[in-house]
Amino acid sequence: MATAVLAVQGAFAEHEARLAELGETCVELRQASDLRQRFERLILPGGESTTQGKLLDELGMLEPLRRRIEEGMPTLGTCAGMILLAKTLAAHDDKGTPRIATMDIEVERNAYGRQLGSFHANAELEGIGKVPMTFIRAPRIVTVGDAAEALATVDGHIVAARQGNQLALAFHPELDGDPRIHQLFLDL
Ligand code: GLN
């Protein structure tokens, strides 16, 4: 088994390091030809969702990845990756930038404002228990649709959700030493 990590922009190396610690093989997706490599799982890292969405589209990776996620490939989206997975962006955010849009959630980008750029919390994640959560210019989940379920809240904001094979997190588990979320992903 191998996990593909989208590596066009953002915090992909940290995810690769966490997966390596768990003995998982990684391949990087930088261009369409990388999709020919063998992989069974996908990680969409944090970074800048508008840049990532545009690059995915321009590089011809958006449609093939969308298809594979819809076919059931286990997928973890963190922060910007969660924004790429969301079917809906809060209206004031939606500039029509291409996104994967396979998950029945509505998200708001930069939900904590520019003052509270980053912060740390410890909160319950369903199925795991208390985990450390690092937020960096983080989005939040405004609405969880019928197909998805909320997994964690911090200060009344939904910060994690799951829809079958898709796991979306507003925070950055790859930046904390705790391997349980990556293990949960590998067990999806
Ligand atoms: N604010 C970023 C965005 O809107 C997400 C931040 C992150 O991934 N750490 O894409």
PDB file of C-alpha atoms and ligand atoms in Angstrom:
ATOM      1  CA  MET A   1       0.000   0.000   0.000  1.00  0.00           C
ATOM      2  CA  ALA A   2       1.160   3.556  -0.658  1.00  0.00           C
ATOM      3  CA  THR A   3      -0.236   6.980   0.159  1.00  0.00           C
ATOM      4  CA  ALA A   4      -0.067   9.799  -2.370  1.00  0.00           C
ATOM      5  CA  VAL A   5       0.584  13.233  -0.897  1.00  0.00           C
ATOM      6  CA  LEU A   6      -0.359  16.263  -2.978  1.00  0.00           C
ATOM      7  CA  ALA A   7       2.983  18.097  -3.203  1.00  0.00           C
ATOM      8  CA  VAL A   8       2.317  21.193  -5.314  1.00  0.00           C
ATOM      9  CA  GLN A   9       2.341  23.608  -2.352  1.00  0.00           C
ATOM     10  CA  GLY A  10       2.113  23.678   1.433  1.00  0.00           C
ATOM     11  CA  ALA A  11       2.920  21.325   4.312  1.00  0.00           C
ATOM     12  CA  PHE A  12       3.288  18.037   2.439  1.00  0.00           C
ATOM     13  CA  ALA A  13       6.742  17.049   3.775  1.00  0.00           C
ATOM     14  CA  GLU A  14       5.442  16.941   7.350  1.00  0.00           C
ATOM     15  CA  HIS A  15       2.685  14.478   6.377  1.00  0.00           C
ATOM     16  CA  GLU A  16       5.261  12.323   4.612  1.00  0.00           C
ATOM     17  CA  ALA A  17       7.404  12.288   7.767  1.00  0.00           C
ATOM     18  CA  ARG A  18       4.455  11.209   9.941  1.00  0.00           C
ATOM     19  CA  LEU A  19       3.524   8.441   7.493  1.00  0.00           C
ATOM     20  CA  ALA A  20       7.126   7.237   7.290  1.00  0.00           C
ATOM     21  CA  GLU A  21       7.156   6.916  11.085  1.00  0.00           C
ATOM     22  CA  LEU A  22       4.173   4.584  10.760  1.00  0.00           C
ATOM     23  CA  GLY A  23       5.932   2.530   8.077  1.00  0.00           C
ATOM     24  CA  GLU A  24       3.752   3.789   5.208  1.00  0.00           C
ATOM     25  CA  THR A  25       5.243   4.342   1.742  1.00  0.00           C
ATOM     26  CA  CYS A  26       4.566   7.773   0.178  1.00  0.00           C
ATOM     27  CA  VAL A  27       4.487   9.002  -3.382  1.00  0.00           C
ATOM     28  CA  GLU A  28       4.322  12.702  -4.268  1.00  0.00           C
ATOM     29  CA  LEU A  29       1.824  14.194  -6.690  1.00  0.00           C
ATOM     30  CA  ARG A  30       3.399  17.169  -8.475  1.00  0.00           C
ATOM     31  CA  GLN A  31       2.129  16.692 -12.027  1.00  0.00           C
ATOM     32  CA  ALA A  32      -0.437  14.602 -13.886  1.00  0.00           C
ATOM     33  CA  SER A  33       2.083  11.887 -14.814  1.00  0.00           C
ATOM     34  CA  ASP A  34       2.575  11.209 -11.079  1.00  0.00           C
ATOM     35  CA  LEU A  35      -0.977   9.852 -11.033  1.00  0.00           C
ATOM     36  CA  ARG A  36       0.336   6.764 -12.884  1.00  0.00           C
ATOM     37  CA  GLN A  37       2.187   5.674  -9.748  1.00  0.00           C
ATOM     38  CA  ARG A  38       0.520   3.048  -7.631  1.00  0.00           C
ATOM     39  CA  PHE A  39      -1.269   4.475  -4.586  1.00  0.00           C
ATOM     40  CA  GLU A  40      -4.382   3.598  -2.623  1.00  0.00           C
ATOM     41  CA  ARG A  41      -4.766   6.639  -0.367  1.00  0.00           C
ATOM     42  CA  LEU A  42      -4.479  10.393  -0.633  1.00  0.00           C
ATOM     43  CA  ILE A  43      -3.475  13.274   1.623  1.00  0.00           C
ATOM     44  CA  LEU A  44      -4.339  16.874   0.745  1.00  0.00           C
ATOM     45  CA  PRO A  45      -2.071  18.996   2.993  1.00  0.00           C
ATOM     46  CA  GLY A  46      -2.438  22.445   4.503  1.00  0.00           C
ATOM     47  CA  GLY A  47      -1.193  25.495   2.664  1.00  0.00           C
ATOM     48  CA  GLU A  48      -3.120  27.888   0.473  1.00  0.00           C
ATOM     49  CA  SER A  49      -6.322  26.379  -0.893  1.00  0.00           C
ATOM     50  CA  THR A  50      -6.792  28.879  -3.732  1.00  0.00           C
ATOM     51  CA  THR A  51      -3.264  28.206  -5.038  1.00  0.00           C
ATOM     52  CA  GLN A  52      -3.659  24.457  -4.634  1.00  0.00           C
ATOM     53  CA  GLY A  53      -7.052  24.419  -6.367  1.00  0.00           C
ATOM     54  CA  LYS A  54      -5.767  26.434  -9.317  1.00  0.00           C
ATOM     55  CA  LEU A  55      -2.667  24.245  -9.662  1.00  0.00           C
ATOM     56  CA  LEU A  56      -4.693  21.016  -9.444  1.00  0.00           C
ATOM     57  CA  ASP A  57      -6.909  22.295 -12.238  1.00  0.00           C
ATOM     58  CA  GLU A  58      -4.103  23.630 -14.455  1.00  0.00           C
ATOM     59  CA  LEU A  59      -2.005  20.499 -14.001  1.00  0.00           C
ATOM     60  CA  GLY A  60      -4.918  18.247 -14.964  1.00  0.00           C
ATOM     61  CA  MET A  61      -5.086  16.467 -11.618  1.00  0.00           C
ATOM     62  CA  LEU A  62      -8.411  17.783 -10.324  1.00  0.00           C
ATOM     63  CA  GLU A  63     -10.782  15.518 -12.273  1.00  0.00           C
ATOM     64  CA  PRO A  64      -8.792  12.272 -11.894  1.00  0.00           C
ATOM     65  CA  LEU A  65      -8.447  12.791  -8.129  1.00  0.00           C
ATOM     66  CA  ARG A  66     -12.112  13.737  -7.755  1.00  0.00           C
ATOM     67  CA  ARG A  67     -13.090  10.547  -9.577  1.00  0.00           C
ATOM     68  CA  ARG A  68     -10.906   8.361  -7.379  1.00  0.00           C
ATOM     69  CA  ILE A  69     -12.206   9.956  -4.173  1.00  0.00           C
ATOM     70  CA  GLU A  70     -15.777   9.430  -5.371  1.00  0.00           C
ATOM     71  CA  GLU A  71     -14.895   5.804  -6.076  1.00  0.00           C
ATOM     72  CA  GLY A  72     -13.915   5.410  -2.416  1.00  0.00           C
ATOM     73  CA  MET A  73     -10.178   6.127  -2.103  1.00  0.00           C
ATOM     74  CA  PRO A  74      -9.422   6.947   1.564  1.00  0.00           C
ATOM     75  CA  THR A  75      -8.592  10.665   1.670  1.00  0.00           C
ATOM     76  CA  LEU A  76      -7.388  12.991   4.411  1.00  0.00           C
ATOM     77  CA  GLY A  77      -7.680  16.749   3.898  1.00  0.00           C
ATOM     78  CA  THR A  78      -6.055  19.025   6.468  1.00  0.00           C
ATOM     79  CA  CYS A  79      -6.766  22.754   6.630  1.00  0.00           C
ATOM     80  CA  ALA A  80      -6.416  23.945   3.001  1.00  0.00           C
ATOM     81  CA  GLY A  81      -6.990  20.291   2.047  1.00  0.00           C
ATOM     82  CA  MET A  82     -10.283  20.362   3.931  1.00  0.00           C
ATOM     83  CA  ILE A  83     -11.288  23.479   1.971  1.00  0.00           C
ATOM     84  CA  LEU A  84     -10.528  21.621  -1.284  1.00  0.00           C
ATOM     85  CA  LEU A  85     -12.767  18.728  -0.199  1.00  0.00           C
ATOM     86  CA  ALA A  86     -15.749  20.854   0.881  1.00  0.00           C
ATOM     87  CA  LYS A  87     -18.700  20.988  -1.504  1.00  0.00           C
ATOM     88  CA  THR A  88     -19.582  24.489  -0.319  1.00  0.00           C
ATOM     89  CA  LEU A  89     -17.605  27.562   0.716  1.00  0.00           C
ATOM     90  CA  ALA A  90     -19.207  30.306   2.808  1.00  0.00           C
ATOM     91  CA  ALA A  91     -20.682  32.735   0.273  1.00  0.00           C
ATOM     92  CA  HIS A  92     -18.268  35.618   1.044  1.00  0.00           C
ATOM     93  CA  ASP A  93     -15.320  33.239   0.421  1.00  0.00           C
ATOM     94  CA  ASP A  94     -16.427  31.696  -2.821  1.00  0.00           C
ATOM     95  CA  LYS A  95     -14.451  33.206  -5.684  1.00  0.00           C
ATOM     96  CA  GLY A  96     -15.192  30.240  -7.918  1.00  0.00           C
ATOM     97  CA  THR A  97     -11.686  28.802  -7.534  1.00  0.00           C
ATOM     98  CA  PRO A  98     -11.570  25.144  -8.644  1.00  0.00           C
ATOM     99  CA  ARG A  99     -11.890  22.650  -5.789  1.00  0.00           C
ATOM    100  CA  ILE A 100     -12.404  18.904  -5.487  1.00  0.00           C
ATOM    101  CA  ALA A 101     -15.786  19.400  -3.760  1.00  0.00           C
ATOM    102  CA  THR A 102     -16.605  15.810  -2.837  1.00  0.00           C
ATOM    103  CA  MET A 103     -17.572  16.271   0.802  1.00  0.00           C
ATOM    104  CA  ASP A 104     -20.957  17.327   2.080  1.00  0.00           C
ATOM    105  CA  ILE A 105     -19.701  20.154   4.313  1.00  0.00           C
ATOM    106  CA  GLU A 106     -19.733  23.937   4.140  1.00  0.00           C
ATOM    107  CA  VAL A 107     -16.545  25.659   5.296  1.00  0.00           C
ATOM    108  CA  GLU A 108     -15.484  29.195   6.038  1.00  0.00           C
ATOM    109  CA  ARG A 109     -11.860  30.109   5.338  1.00  0.00           C
ATOM    110  CA  ASN A 110      -9.738  32.017   7.873  1.00  0.00           C
ATOM    111  CA  ALA A 111     -12.595  31.608  10.345  1.00  0.00           C
ATOM    112  CA  TYR A 112     -10.673  32.935  13.321  1.00  0.00           C
ATOM    113  CA  GLY A 113      -9.787  36.254  11.746  1.00  0.00           C
ATOM    114  CA  ARG A 114      -6.345  37.625  11.040  1.00  0.00           C
ATOM    115  CA  GLN A 115      -5.565  38.547  14.657  1.00  0.00           C
ATOM    116  CA  LEU A 116      -5.841  34.964  15.911  1.00  0.00           C
ATOM    117  CA  GLY A 117      -3.646  33.573  13.154  1.00  0.00           C
ATOM    118  CA  SER A 118      -2.627  30.434  14.951  1.00  0.00           C
ATOM    119  CA  PHE A 119      -3.359  28.682  18.216  1.00  0.00           C
ATOM    120  CA  HIS A 120      -3.212  25.330  19.890  1.00  0.00           C
ATOM    121  CA  ALA A 121      -5.956  23.287  21.567  1.00  0.00           C
ATOM    122  CA  ASN A 122      -6.497  19.867  23.083  1.00  0.00           C
ATOM    123  CA  ALA A 123      -9.882  18.457  22.233  1.00  0.00           C
ATOM    124  CA  GLU A 124     -11.821  15.238  21.897  1.00  0.00           C
ATOM    125  CA  LEU A 125     -11.839  13.650  18.449  1.00  0.00           C
ATOM    126  CA  GLU A 126     -14.519  11.006  18.141  1.00  0.00           C
ATOM    127  CA  GLY A 127     -13.067   7.515  18.091  1.00  0.00           C
ATOM    128  CA  ILE A 128      -9.636   8.600  19.376  1.00  0.00           C
ATOM    129  CA  GLY A 129      -9.989  10.739  22.503  1.00  0.00           C
ATOM    130  CA  LYS A 130      -8.176  13.971  23.331  1.00  0.00           C
ATOM    131  CA  VAL A 131      -5.673  15.003  20.686  1.00  0.00           C
ATOM    132  CA  PRO A 132      -3.437  18.049  20.280  1.00  0.00           C
ATOM    133  CA  MET A 133      -4.682  20.388  17.550  1.00  0.00           C
ATOM    134  CA  THR A 134      -2.594  23.116  15.923  1.00  0.00           C
ATOM    135  CA  PHE A 135      -4.586  25.726  13.993  1.00  0.00           C
ATOM    136  CA  ILE A 136      -2.925  28.031  11.447  1.00  0.00           C
ATOM    137  CA  ARG A 137      -5.160  30.587   9.722  1.00  0.00           C
ATOM    138  CA  ALA A 138      -7.660  27.799  10.022  1.00  0.00           C
ATOM    139  CA  PRO A 139     -11.023  27.283   8.399  1.00  0.00           C
ATOM    140  CA  ARG A 140     -14.013  25.948  10.306  1.00  0.00           C
ATOM    141  CA  ILE A 141     -16.865  23.741   9.257  1.00  0.00           C
ATOM    142  CA  VAL A 142     -20.056  25.820   9.243  1.00  0.00           C
ATOM    143  CA  THR A 143     -22.473  23.041   8.279  1.00  0.00           C
ATOM    144  CA  VAL A 144     -22.204  19.270   8.125  1.00  0.00           C
ATOM    145  CA  GLY A 145     -24.608  17.859   5.533  1.00  0.00           C
ATOM    146  CA  ASP A 146     -26.568  14.617   5.783  1.00  0.00           C
ATOM    147  CA  ALA A 147     -23.831  12.499   4.206  1.00  0.00           C
ATOM    148  CA  ALA A 148     -21.137  13.640   6.668  1.00  0.00           C
ATOM    149  CA  GLU A 149     -20.704  13.630  10.448  1.00  0.00           C
ATOM    150  CA  ALA A 150     -18.912  16.019  12.794  1.00  0.00           C
ATOM    151  CA  LEU A 151     -16.032  14.460  14.755  1.00  0.00           C
ATOM    152  CA  ALA A 152     -14.719  17.326  16.891  1.00  0.00           C
ATOM    153  CA  THR A 153     -15.524  20.836  18.040  1.00  0.00           C
ATOM    154  CA  VAL A 154     -13.345  23.555  19.551  1.00  0.00           C
ATOM    155  CA  ASP A 155     -14.983  26.633  21.101  1.00  0.00           C
ATOM    156  CA  GLY A 156     -18.273  25.719  19.439  1.00  0.00           C
ATOM    157  CA  HIS A 157     -16.713  25.434  15.968  1.00  0.00           C
ATOM    158  CA  ILE A 158     -16.740  22.102  14.135  1.00  0.00           C
ATOM    159  CA  VAL A 159     -13.109  21.324  13.307  1.00  0.00           C
ATOM    160  CA  ALA A 160     -13.262  17.748  12.024  1.00  0.00           C
ATOM    161  CA  ALA A 161     -15.701  15.712   9.956  1.00  0.00           C
ATOM    162  CA  ARG A 162     -15.915  12.400   8.183  1.00  0.00           C
ATOM    163  CA  GLN A 163     -17.880  11.185   5.215  1.00  0.00           C
ATOM    164  CA  GLY A 164     -17.160   7.510   4.581  1.00  0.00           C
ATOM    165  CA  ASN A 165     -13.685   7.402   3.022  1.00  0.00           C
ATOM    166  CA  GLN A 166     -13.071  11.156   3.496  1.00  0.00           C
ATOM    167  CA  LEU A 167     -11.656  12.734   6.643  1.00  0.00           C
ATOM    168  CA  ALA A 168     -11.432  16.530   6.884  1.00  0.00           C
ATOM    169  CA  LEU A 169      -9.570  18.406   9.619  1.00  0.00           C
ATOM    170  CA  ALA A 170      -9.325  22.168  10.167  1.00  0.00           C
ATOM    171  CA  PHE A 171      -6.064  21.687  12.072  1.00  0.00           C
ATOM    172  CA  HIS A 172      -2.594  20.208  11.373  1.00  0.00           C
ATOM    173  CA  PRO A 173      -2.037  16.734  12.879  1.00  0.00           C
ATOM    174  CA  GLU A 174       1.211  16.468  10.894  1.00  0.00           C
ATOM    175  CA  LEU A 175       2.753  19.206  13.087  1.00  0.00           C
ATOM    176  CA  ASP A 176       2.128  17.461  16.425  1.00  0.00           C
ATOM    177  CA  GLY A 177       4.002  14.392  17.605  1.00  0.00           C
ATOM    178  CA  ASP A 178       0.785  12.407  18.058  1.00  0.00           C
ATOM    179  CA  PRO A 179       0.501   9.629  15.427  1.00  0.00           C
ATOM    180  CA  ARG A 180      -3.086   8.594  16.182  1.00  0.00           C
ATOM    181  CA  ILE A 181      -4.811  10.644  13.498  1.00  0.00           C
ATOM    182  CA  HIS A 182      -2.507   9.391  10.746  1.00  0.00           C
ATOM    183  CA  GLN A 183      -3.087   5.884  12.082  1.00  0.00           C
ATOM    184  CA  LEU A 184      -6.861   6.484  11.949  1.00  0.00           C
ATOM    185  CA  PHE A 185      -6.443   7.569   8.318  1.00  0.00           C
ATOM    186  CA  LEU A 186      -4.406   4.435   7.502  1.00  0.00           C
ATOM    187  CA  ASP A 187      -7.189   2.371   9.107  1.00  0.00           C
ATOM    188  CA  LEU A 188     -10.008   4.010   7.087  1.00  0.00           C
TER     189      LEU A 188
HETATM  190  N1  GLN B   1      -6.025  29.934   5.185  1.00  0.00           N
HETATM  191  C1  GLN B   1      -5.616  28.894   4.287  1.00  0.00           C
HETATM  192  C2  GLN B   1      -6.567  28.786   3.097  1.00  0.00           C
HETATM  193  O1  GLN B   1      -7.555  29.414   3.067  1.00  0.00           O
HETATM  194  C3  GLN B   1      -5.544  27.565   4.998  1.00  0.00           C
HETATM  195  C4  GLN B   1      -4.472  27.616   6.042  1.00  0.00           C
HETATM  196  C5  GLN B   1      -3.729  26.327   6.249  1.00  0.00           C
HETATM  197  O2  GLN B   1      -3.830  25.378   5.458  1.00  0.00           O
HETATM  198  N2  GLN B   1      -2.952  26.301   7.288  1.00  0.00           N
HETATM  199  O3  GLN B   1      -6.303  28.061   2.182  1.00  0.00           O
END
